mmCIF file of C-alpha atoms and ligand atoms in Angstrom:
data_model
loop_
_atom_site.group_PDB
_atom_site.id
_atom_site.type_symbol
_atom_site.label_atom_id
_atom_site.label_comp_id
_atom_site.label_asym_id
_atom_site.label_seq_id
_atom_site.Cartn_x
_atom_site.Cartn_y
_atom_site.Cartn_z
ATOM 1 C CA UNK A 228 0.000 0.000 0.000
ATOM 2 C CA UNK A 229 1.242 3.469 -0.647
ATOM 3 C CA UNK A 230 2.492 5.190 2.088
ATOM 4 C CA UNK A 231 3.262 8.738 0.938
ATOM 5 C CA UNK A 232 4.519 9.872 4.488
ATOM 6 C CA UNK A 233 7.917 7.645 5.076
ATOM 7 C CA UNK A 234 9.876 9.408 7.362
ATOM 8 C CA UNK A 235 12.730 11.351 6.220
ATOM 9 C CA UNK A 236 16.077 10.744 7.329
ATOM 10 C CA UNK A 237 17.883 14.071 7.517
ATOM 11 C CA UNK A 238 21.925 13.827 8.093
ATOM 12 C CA UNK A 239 22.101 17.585 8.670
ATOM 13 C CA UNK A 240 20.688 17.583 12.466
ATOM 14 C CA UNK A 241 22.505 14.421 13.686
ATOM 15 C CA UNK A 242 25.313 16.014 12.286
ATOM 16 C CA UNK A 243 24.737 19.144 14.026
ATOM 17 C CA UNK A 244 24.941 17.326 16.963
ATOM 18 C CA UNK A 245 27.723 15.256 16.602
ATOM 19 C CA UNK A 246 29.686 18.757 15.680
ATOM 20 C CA UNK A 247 28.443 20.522 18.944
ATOM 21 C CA UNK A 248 29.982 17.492 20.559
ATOM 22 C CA UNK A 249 33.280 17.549 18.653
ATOM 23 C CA UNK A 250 33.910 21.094 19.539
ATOM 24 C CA UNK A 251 33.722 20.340 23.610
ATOM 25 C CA UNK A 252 35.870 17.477 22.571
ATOM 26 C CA UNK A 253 38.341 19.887 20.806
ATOM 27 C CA UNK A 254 38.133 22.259 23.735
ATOM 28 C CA UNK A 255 39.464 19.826 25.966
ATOM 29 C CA UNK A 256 42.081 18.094 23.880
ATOM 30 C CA UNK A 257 43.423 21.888 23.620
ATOM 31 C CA UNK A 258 43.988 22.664 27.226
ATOM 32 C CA UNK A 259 45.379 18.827 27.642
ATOM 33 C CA UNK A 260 47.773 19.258 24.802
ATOM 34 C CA UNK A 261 48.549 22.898 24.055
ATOM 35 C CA UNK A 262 47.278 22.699 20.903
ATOM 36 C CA UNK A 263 44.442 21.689 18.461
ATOM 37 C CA UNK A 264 44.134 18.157 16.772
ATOM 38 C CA UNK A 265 45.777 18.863 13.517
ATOM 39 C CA UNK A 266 44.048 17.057 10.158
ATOM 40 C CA UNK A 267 46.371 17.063 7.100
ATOM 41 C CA UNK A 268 44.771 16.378 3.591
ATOM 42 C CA UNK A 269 47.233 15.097 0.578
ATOM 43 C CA UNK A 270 46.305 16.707 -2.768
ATOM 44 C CA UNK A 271 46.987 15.550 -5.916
ATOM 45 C CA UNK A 272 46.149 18.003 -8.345
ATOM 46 C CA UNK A 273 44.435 20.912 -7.514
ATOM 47 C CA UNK A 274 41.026 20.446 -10.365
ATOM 48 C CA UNK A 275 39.982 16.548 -9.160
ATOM 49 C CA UNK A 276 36.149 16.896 -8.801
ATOM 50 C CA UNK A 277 36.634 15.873 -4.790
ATOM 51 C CA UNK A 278 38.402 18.945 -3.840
ATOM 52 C CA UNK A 279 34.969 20.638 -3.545
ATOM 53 C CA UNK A 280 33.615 18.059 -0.674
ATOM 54 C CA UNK A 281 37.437 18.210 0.690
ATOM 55 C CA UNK A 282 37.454 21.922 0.524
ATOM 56 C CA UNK A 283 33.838 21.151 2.702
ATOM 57 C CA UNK A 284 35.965 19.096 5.286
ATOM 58 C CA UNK A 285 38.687 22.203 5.939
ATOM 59 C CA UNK A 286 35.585 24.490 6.490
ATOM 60 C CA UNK A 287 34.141 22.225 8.714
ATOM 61 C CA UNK A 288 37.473 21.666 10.658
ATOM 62 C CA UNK A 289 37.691 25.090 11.136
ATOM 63 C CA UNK A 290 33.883 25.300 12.693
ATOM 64 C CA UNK A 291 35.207 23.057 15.679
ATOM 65 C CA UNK A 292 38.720 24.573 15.986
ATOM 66 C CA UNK A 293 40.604 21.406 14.409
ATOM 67 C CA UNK A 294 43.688 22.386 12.605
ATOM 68 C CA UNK A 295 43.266 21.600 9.046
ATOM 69 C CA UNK A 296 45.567 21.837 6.295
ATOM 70 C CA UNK A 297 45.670 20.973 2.592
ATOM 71 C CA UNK A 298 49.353 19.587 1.507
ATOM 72 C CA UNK A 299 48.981 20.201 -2.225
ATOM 73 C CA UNK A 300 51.058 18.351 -4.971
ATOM 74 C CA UNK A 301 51.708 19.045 -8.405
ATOM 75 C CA UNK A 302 49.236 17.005 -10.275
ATOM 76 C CA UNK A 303 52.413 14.912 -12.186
ATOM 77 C CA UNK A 304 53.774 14.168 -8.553
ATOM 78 C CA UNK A 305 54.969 10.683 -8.253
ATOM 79 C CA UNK A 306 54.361 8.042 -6.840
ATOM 80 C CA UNK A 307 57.459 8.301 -4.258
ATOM 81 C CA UNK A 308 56.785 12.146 -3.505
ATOM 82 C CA UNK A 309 53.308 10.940 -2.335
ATOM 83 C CA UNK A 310 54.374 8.329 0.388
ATOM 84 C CA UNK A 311 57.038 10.719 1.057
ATOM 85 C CA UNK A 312 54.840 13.450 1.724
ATOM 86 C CA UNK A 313 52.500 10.716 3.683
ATOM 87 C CA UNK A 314 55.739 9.712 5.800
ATOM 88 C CA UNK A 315 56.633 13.415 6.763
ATOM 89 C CA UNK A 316 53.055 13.936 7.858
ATOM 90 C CA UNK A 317 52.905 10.605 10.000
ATOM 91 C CA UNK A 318 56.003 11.874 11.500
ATOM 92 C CA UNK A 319 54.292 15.105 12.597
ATOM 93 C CA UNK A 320 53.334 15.047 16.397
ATOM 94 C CA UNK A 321 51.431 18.002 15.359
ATOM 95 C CA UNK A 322 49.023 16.448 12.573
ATOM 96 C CA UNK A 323 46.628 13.820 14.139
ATOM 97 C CA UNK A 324 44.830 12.608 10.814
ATOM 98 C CA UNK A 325 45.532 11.929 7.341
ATOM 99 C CA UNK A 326 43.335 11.730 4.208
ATOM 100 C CA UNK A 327 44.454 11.399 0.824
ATOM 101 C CA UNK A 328 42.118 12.816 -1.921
ATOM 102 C CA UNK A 329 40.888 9.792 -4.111
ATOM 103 C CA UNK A 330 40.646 9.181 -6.454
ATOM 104 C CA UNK A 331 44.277 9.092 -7.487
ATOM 105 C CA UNK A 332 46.118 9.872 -10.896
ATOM 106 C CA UNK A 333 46.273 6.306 -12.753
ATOM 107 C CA UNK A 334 50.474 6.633 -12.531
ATOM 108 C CA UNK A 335 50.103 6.103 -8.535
ATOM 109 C CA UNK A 336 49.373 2.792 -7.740
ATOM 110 C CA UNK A 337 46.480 2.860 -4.560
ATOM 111 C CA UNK A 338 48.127 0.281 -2.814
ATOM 112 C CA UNK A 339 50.991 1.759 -2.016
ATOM 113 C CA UNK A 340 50.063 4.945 -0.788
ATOM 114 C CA UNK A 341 47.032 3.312 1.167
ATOM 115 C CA UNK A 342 50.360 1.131 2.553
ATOM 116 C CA UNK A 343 52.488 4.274 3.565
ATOM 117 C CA UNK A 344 49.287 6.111 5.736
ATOM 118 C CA UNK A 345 50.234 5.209 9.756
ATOM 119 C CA UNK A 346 46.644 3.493 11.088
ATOM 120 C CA UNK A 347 47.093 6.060 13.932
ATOM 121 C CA UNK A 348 46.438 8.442 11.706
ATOM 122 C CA UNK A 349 44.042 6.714 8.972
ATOM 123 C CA UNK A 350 40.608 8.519 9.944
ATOM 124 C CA UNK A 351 39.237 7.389 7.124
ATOM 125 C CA UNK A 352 39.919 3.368 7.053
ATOM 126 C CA UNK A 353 41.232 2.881 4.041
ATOM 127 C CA UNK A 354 44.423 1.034 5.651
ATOM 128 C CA UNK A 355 44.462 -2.186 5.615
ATOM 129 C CA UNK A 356 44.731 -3.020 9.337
ATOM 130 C CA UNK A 357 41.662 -0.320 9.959
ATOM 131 C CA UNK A 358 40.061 -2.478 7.514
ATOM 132 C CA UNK A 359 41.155 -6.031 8.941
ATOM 133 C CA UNK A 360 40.407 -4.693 12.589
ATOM 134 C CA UNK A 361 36.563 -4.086 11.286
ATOM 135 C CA UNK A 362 36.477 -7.374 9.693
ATOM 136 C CA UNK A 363 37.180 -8.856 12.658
ATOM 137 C CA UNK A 364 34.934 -6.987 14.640
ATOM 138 C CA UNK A 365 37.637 -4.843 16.745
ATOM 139 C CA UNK A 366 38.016 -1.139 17.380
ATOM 140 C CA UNK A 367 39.431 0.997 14.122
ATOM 141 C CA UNK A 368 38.979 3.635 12.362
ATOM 142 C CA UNK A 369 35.763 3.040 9.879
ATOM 143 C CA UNK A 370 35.371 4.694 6.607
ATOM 144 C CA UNK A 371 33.360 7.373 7.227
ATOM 145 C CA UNK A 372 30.848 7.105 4.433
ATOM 146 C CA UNK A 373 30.118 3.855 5.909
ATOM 147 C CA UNK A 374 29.934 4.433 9.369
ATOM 148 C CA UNK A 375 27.432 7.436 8.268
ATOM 149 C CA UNK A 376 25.353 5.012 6.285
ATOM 150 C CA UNK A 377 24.722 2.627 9.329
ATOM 151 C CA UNK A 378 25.110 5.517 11.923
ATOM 152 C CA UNK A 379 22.180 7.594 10.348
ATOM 153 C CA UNK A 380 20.030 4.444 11.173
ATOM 154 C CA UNK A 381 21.088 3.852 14.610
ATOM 155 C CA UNK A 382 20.729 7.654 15.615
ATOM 156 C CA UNK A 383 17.437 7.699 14.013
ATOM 157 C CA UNK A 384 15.814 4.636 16.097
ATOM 158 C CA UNK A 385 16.098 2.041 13.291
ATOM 159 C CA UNK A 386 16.008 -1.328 14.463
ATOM 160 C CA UNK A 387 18.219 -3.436 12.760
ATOM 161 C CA UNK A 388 19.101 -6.633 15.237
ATOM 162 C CA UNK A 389 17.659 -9.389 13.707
ATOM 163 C CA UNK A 390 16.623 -7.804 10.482
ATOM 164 C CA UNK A 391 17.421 -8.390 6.865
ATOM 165 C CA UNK A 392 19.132 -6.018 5.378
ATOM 166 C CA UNK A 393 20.521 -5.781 2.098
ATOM 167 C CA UNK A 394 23.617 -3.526 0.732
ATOM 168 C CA UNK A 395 23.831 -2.920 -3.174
ATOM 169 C CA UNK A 396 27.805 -2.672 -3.617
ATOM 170 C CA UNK A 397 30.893 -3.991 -3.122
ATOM 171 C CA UNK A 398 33.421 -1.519 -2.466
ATOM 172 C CA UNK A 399 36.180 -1.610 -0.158
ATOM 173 C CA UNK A 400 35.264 2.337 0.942
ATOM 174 C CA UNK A 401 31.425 2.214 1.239
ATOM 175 C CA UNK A 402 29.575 -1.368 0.683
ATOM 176 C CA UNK A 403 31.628 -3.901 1.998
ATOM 177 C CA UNK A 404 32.236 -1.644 5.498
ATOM 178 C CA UNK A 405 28.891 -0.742 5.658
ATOM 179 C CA UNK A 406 27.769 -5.104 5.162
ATOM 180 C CA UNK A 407 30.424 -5.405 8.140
ATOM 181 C CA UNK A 408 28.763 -2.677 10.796
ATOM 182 C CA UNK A 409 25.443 -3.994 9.576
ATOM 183 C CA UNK A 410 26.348 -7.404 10.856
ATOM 184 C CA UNK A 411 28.234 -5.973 13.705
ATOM 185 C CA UNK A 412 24.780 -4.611 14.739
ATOM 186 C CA UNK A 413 22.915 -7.884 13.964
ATOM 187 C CA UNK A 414 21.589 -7.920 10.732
ATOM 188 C CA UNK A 415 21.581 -10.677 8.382
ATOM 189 C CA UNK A 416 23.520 -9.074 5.386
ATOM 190 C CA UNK A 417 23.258 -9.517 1.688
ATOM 191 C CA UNK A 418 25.553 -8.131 -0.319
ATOM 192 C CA UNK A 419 24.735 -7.099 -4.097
ATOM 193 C CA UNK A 420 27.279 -6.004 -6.359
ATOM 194 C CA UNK A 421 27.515 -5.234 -10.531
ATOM 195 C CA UNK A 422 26.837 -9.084 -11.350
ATOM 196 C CA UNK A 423 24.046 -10.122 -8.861
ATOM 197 C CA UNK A 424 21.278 -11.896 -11.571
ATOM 198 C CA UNK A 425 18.294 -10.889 -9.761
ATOM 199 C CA UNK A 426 18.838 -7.461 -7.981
ATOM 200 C CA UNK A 427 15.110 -6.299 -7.492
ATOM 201 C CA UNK A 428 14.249 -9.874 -5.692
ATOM 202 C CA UNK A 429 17.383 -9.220 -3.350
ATOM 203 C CA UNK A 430 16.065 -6.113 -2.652
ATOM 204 C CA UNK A 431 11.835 -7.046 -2.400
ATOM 205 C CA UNK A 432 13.653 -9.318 0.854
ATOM 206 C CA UNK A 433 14.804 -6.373 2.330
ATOM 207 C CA UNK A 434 13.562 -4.851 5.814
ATOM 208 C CA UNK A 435 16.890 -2.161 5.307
ATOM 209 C CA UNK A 436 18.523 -1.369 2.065
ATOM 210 C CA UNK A 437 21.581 0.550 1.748
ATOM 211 C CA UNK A 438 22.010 1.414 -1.721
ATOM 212 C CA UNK A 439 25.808 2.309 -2.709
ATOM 213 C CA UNK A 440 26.578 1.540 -6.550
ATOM 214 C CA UNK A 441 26.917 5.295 -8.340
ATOM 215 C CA UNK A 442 23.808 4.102 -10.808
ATOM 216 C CA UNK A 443 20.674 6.776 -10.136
ATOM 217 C CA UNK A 444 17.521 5.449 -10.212
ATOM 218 C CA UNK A 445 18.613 1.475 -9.638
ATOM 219 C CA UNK A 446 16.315 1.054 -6.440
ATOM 220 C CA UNK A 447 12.269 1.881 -7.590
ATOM 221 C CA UNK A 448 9.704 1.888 -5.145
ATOM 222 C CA UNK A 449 8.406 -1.135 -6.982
ATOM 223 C CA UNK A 450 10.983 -3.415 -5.886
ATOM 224 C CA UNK A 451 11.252 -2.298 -2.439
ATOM 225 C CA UNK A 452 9.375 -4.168 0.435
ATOM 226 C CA UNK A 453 6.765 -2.392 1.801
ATOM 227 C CA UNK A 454 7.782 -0.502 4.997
ATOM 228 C CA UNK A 455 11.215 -0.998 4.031
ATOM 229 C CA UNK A 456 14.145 1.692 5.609
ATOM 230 C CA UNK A 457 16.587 3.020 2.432
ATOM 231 C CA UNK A 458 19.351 4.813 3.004
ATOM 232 C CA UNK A 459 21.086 6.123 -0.282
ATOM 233 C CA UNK A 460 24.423 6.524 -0.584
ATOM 234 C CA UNK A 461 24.588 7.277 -4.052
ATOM 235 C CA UNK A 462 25.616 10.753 -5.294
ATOM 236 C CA UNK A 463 25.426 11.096 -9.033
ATOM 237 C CA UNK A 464 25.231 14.394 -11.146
ATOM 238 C CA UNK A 465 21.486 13.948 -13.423
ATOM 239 C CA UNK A 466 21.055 17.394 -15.444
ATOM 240 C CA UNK A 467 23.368 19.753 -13.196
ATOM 241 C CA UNK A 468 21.111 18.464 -9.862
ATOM 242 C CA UNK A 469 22.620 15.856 -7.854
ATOM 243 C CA UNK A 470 20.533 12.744 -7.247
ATOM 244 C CA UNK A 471 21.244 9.517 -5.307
ATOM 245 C CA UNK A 472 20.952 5.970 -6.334
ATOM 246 C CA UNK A 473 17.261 5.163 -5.375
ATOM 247 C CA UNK A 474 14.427 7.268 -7.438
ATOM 248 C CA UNK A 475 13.309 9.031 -4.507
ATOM 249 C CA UNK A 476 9.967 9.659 -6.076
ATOM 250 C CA UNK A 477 8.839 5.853 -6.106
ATOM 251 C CA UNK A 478 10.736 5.432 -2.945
ATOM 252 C CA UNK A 479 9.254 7.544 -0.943
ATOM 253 C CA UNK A 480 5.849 5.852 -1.675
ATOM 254 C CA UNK A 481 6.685 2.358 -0.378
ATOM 255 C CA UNK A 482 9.343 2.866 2.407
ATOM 256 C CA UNK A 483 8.533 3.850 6.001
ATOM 257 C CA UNK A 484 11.729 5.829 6.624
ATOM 258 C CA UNK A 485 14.490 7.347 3.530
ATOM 259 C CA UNK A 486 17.400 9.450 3.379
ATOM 260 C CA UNK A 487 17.917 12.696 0.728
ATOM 261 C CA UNK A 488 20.022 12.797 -1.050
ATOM 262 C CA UNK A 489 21.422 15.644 -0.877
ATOM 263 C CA UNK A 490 21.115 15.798 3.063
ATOM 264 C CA UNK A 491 21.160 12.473 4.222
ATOM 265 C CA UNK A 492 24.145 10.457 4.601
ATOM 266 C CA UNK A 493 26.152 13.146 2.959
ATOM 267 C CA UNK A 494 26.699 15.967 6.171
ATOM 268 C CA UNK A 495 26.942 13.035 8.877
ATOM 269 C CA UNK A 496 29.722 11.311 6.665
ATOM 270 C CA UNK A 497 31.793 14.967 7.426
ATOM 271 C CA UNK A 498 30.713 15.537 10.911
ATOM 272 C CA UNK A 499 32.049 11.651 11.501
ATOM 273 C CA UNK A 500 35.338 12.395 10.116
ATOM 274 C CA UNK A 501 35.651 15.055 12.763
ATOM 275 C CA UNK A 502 35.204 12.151 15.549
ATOM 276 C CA UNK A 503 37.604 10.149 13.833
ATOM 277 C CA UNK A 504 39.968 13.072 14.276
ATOM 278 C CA UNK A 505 39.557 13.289 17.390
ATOM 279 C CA UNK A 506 39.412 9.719 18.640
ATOM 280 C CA UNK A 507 43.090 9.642 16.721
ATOM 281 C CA UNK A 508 44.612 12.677 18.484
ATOM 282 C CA UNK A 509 43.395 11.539 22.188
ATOM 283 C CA UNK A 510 44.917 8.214 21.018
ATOM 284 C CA UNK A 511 48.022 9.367 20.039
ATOM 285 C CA UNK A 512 48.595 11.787 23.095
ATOM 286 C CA UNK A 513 47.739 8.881 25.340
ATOM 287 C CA UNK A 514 49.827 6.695 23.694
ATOM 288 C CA UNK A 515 52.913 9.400 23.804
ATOM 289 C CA UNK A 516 52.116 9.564 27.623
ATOM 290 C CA UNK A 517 52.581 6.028 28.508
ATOM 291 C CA UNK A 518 55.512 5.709 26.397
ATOM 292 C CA UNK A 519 56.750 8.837 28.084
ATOM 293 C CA UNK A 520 56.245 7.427 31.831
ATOM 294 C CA UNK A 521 57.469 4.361 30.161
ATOM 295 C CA UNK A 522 61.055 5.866 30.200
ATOM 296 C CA UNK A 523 60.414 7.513 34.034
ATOM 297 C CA UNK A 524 61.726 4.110 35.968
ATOM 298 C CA UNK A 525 64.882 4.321 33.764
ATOM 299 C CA UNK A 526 65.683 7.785 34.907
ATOM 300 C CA UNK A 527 65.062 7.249 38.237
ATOM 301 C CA UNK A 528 66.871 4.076 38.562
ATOM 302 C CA UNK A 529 69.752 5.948 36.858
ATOM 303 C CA UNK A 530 69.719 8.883 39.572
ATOM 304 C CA UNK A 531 69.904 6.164 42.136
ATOM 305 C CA UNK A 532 73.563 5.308 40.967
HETATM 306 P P1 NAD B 44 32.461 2.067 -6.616
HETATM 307 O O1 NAD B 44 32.307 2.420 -8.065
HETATM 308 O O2 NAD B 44 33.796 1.780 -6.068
HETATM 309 O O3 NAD B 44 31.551 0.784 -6.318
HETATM 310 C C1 NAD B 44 30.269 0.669 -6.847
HETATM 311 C C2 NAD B 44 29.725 -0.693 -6.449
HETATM 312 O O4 NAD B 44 28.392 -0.786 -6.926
HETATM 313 C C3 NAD B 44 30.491 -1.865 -7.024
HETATM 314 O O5 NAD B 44 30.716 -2.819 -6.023
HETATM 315 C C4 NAD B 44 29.578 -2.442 -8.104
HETATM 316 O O6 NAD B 44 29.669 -3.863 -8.186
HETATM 317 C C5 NAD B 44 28.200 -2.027 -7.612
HETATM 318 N N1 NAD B 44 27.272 -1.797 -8.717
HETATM 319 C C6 NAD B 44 27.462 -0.985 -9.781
HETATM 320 N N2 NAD B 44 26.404 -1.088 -10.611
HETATM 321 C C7 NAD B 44 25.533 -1.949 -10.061
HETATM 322 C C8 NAD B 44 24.278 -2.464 -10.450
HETATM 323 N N3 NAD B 44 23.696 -2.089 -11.597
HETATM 324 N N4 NAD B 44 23.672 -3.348 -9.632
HETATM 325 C C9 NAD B 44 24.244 -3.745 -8.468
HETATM 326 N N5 NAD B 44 25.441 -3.277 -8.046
HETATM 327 C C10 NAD B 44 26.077 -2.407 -8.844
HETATM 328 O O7 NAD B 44 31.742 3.248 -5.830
HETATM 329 P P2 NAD B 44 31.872 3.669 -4.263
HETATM 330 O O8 NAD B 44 33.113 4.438 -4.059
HETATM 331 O O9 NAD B 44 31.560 2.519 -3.409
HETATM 332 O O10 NAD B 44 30.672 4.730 -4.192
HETATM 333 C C11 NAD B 44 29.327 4.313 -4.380
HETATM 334 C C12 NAD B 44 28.444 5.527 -4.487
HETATM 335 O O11 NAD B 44 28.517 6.243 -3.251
HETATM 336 C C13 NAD B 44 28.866 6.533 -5.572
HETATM 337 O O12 NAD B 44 27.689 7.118 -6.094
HETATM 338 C C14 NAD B 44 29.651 7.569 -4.804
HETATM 339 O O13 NAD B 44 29.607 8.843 -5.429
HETATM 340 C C15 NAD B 44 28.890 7.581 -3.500
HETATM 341 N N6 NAD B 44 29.682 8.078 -2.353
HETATM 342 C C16 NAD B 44 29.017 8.826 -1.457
HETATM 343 C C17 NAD B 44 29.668 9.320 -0.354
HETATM 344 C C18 NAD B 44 28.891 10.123 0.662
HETATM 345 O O14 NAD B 44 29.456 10.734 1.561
HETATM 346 N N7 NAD B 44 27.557 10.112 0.582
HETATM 347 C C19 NAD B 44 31.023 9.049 -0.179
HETATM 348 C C20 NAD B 44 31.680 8.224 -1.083
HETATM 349 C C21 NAD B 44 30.979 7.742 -2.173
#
């Protein structure tokens, strides 16, 4: 039955929230440490089309008093002046985070600067032991895109312990994280990807679908179960307006809650990086404090002689 009033699942407010937190957060790290967390962000060529949402993550930063910084190379940098510029910044007591803007020119192979990133420091996941840690169901760092796709749900009262839920891609950023928290949180997971035969009878199962696959319009109202929760993912460019993956219109009429798109998963995925950042420099400072005290018995023993 139609059901023209599914609730809407707005990112910006949540986000709001988790910003207002952040800042206290950022208050307090200050007057521990002497100075802000510091975020560093590794350009590679100035015109890629995700310096506009990174140029939204420095403006955010700056909202909550994090130190942010863009460390801009020449868009015919190699390979080896990216790690290197990745090694100087995990050296850097001072910067807390690091993000490298993806995607990367085809002469840098991924692996290698995903490689070089220090976990400490890898608010975004991408390394492999953030990702192993989350397969395994330990404490990491998540990708945020991810974490804001399951997050939105949690902070909005979904249940999802014991539901079926089913996540349309396969990516190491975005579906195959977001299948992982899912089951973290108790869902039995499907995952759908580019050569599932029967996509719209995956998805008719489906009490939650989280639709992540860059293809607008793949999810129709028609082949969603009724009552269904979607959260889109998706950010495509249709005609100059930017659109998700699920056609909102048909959506909307069959499931009983939905994200925007823009304004659903999109602000919380920012204001979750700014946790990240945060987590990573109390972390870190903790970490240099026990290794500090660490070295106090030594120096004692040493007066002693
Ligand atoms: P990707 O291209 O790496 O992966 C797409 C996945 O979708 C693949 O696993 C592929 O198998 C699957 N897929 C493609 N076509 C399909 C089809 N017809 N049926 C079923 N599965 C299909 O993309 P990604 O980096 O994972 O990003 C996915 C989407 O999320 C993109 O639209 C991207 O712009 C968006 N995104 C949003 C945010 C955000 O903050 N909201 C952040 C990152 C990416």
């Amino acid at each position: 039955m139609a059901n023209p009033s599914a609730r809407l699942l707005e990112g910006a407010p949540i986000a709001d929230e988790i910003r207002a937190a952040v800042a206290e957060d950022v208050i307090s790290f200050k007057n521990t440490n002497g100075r802000p967390p510091g975020l560093a962000v590794v350009i590679v060529g100035r015109d890629a089309p995700s310096t506009v949402y990174l140029e939204r993550i420095l403006r955010g930063c700056a909202k909550v008093g994090i130190k942010a910084e863009f460390v801009e190379l020449e868009g015919e940098a190699t390979e080896r002046t990216v790690v290197s510029a990745i090694r100087q910044l995990n050296a850097d007591p001072t910067v807390d985070g690091v993000i490298v803007q993806m995607p990367l020119p085809p002469t840098i192979r991924l692996r290698e600067v995903v490689d070089a990133i220090d976990p400490a420091k890898d608010i975004d996941g991408i390394h492999p032991l953030n990702a192993g840690l989350l397969r395994l169901g330990y404490d990491g760092f998540l990708p945020a895109t991810a974490h804001a796709a399951v997050e939105i749900l949690r902070r909005s009262g979904i249940e999802i312990a014991g539901r079926d839920a089913v996540v349309i891609g396969r990516s190491a950023v975005v579906g195959m994280p977001a299948a992982f928290l899912l089951v973290r949180e108790d869902a039995t997971v499907t995952v759908c990807h580019s050569r599932t035969r029967d996509l719209a009878a995956q998805i008719r199962r489906a009490d939650i679908v989280i639709v992540a696959a860059g293809h607008p319009g793949l999810v129709r109202g028609a082949d969603l179960k009724p009552g269904a929760v979607v959260v889109d993912v998706g950010i495509n460019v249709v005609d100059g307006r930017i659109v998700g993956d699920v056609d909102f219109g048909s959506a909307v009429e069959v499931a009983s809650a939905i994200t925007p798109v823009p304004g659903g998963v999109g602000p919380l995925t920012n204001a979750l990086l700014l946790t990240h950042l945060v987590r990573a420099a109390e972390r870190q400072a903790t970490d240099r404090r026990i290794a500090a005290t660490k070295l106090e018995p030594t120096a004692a023993l040493q007066g002693d002689r």
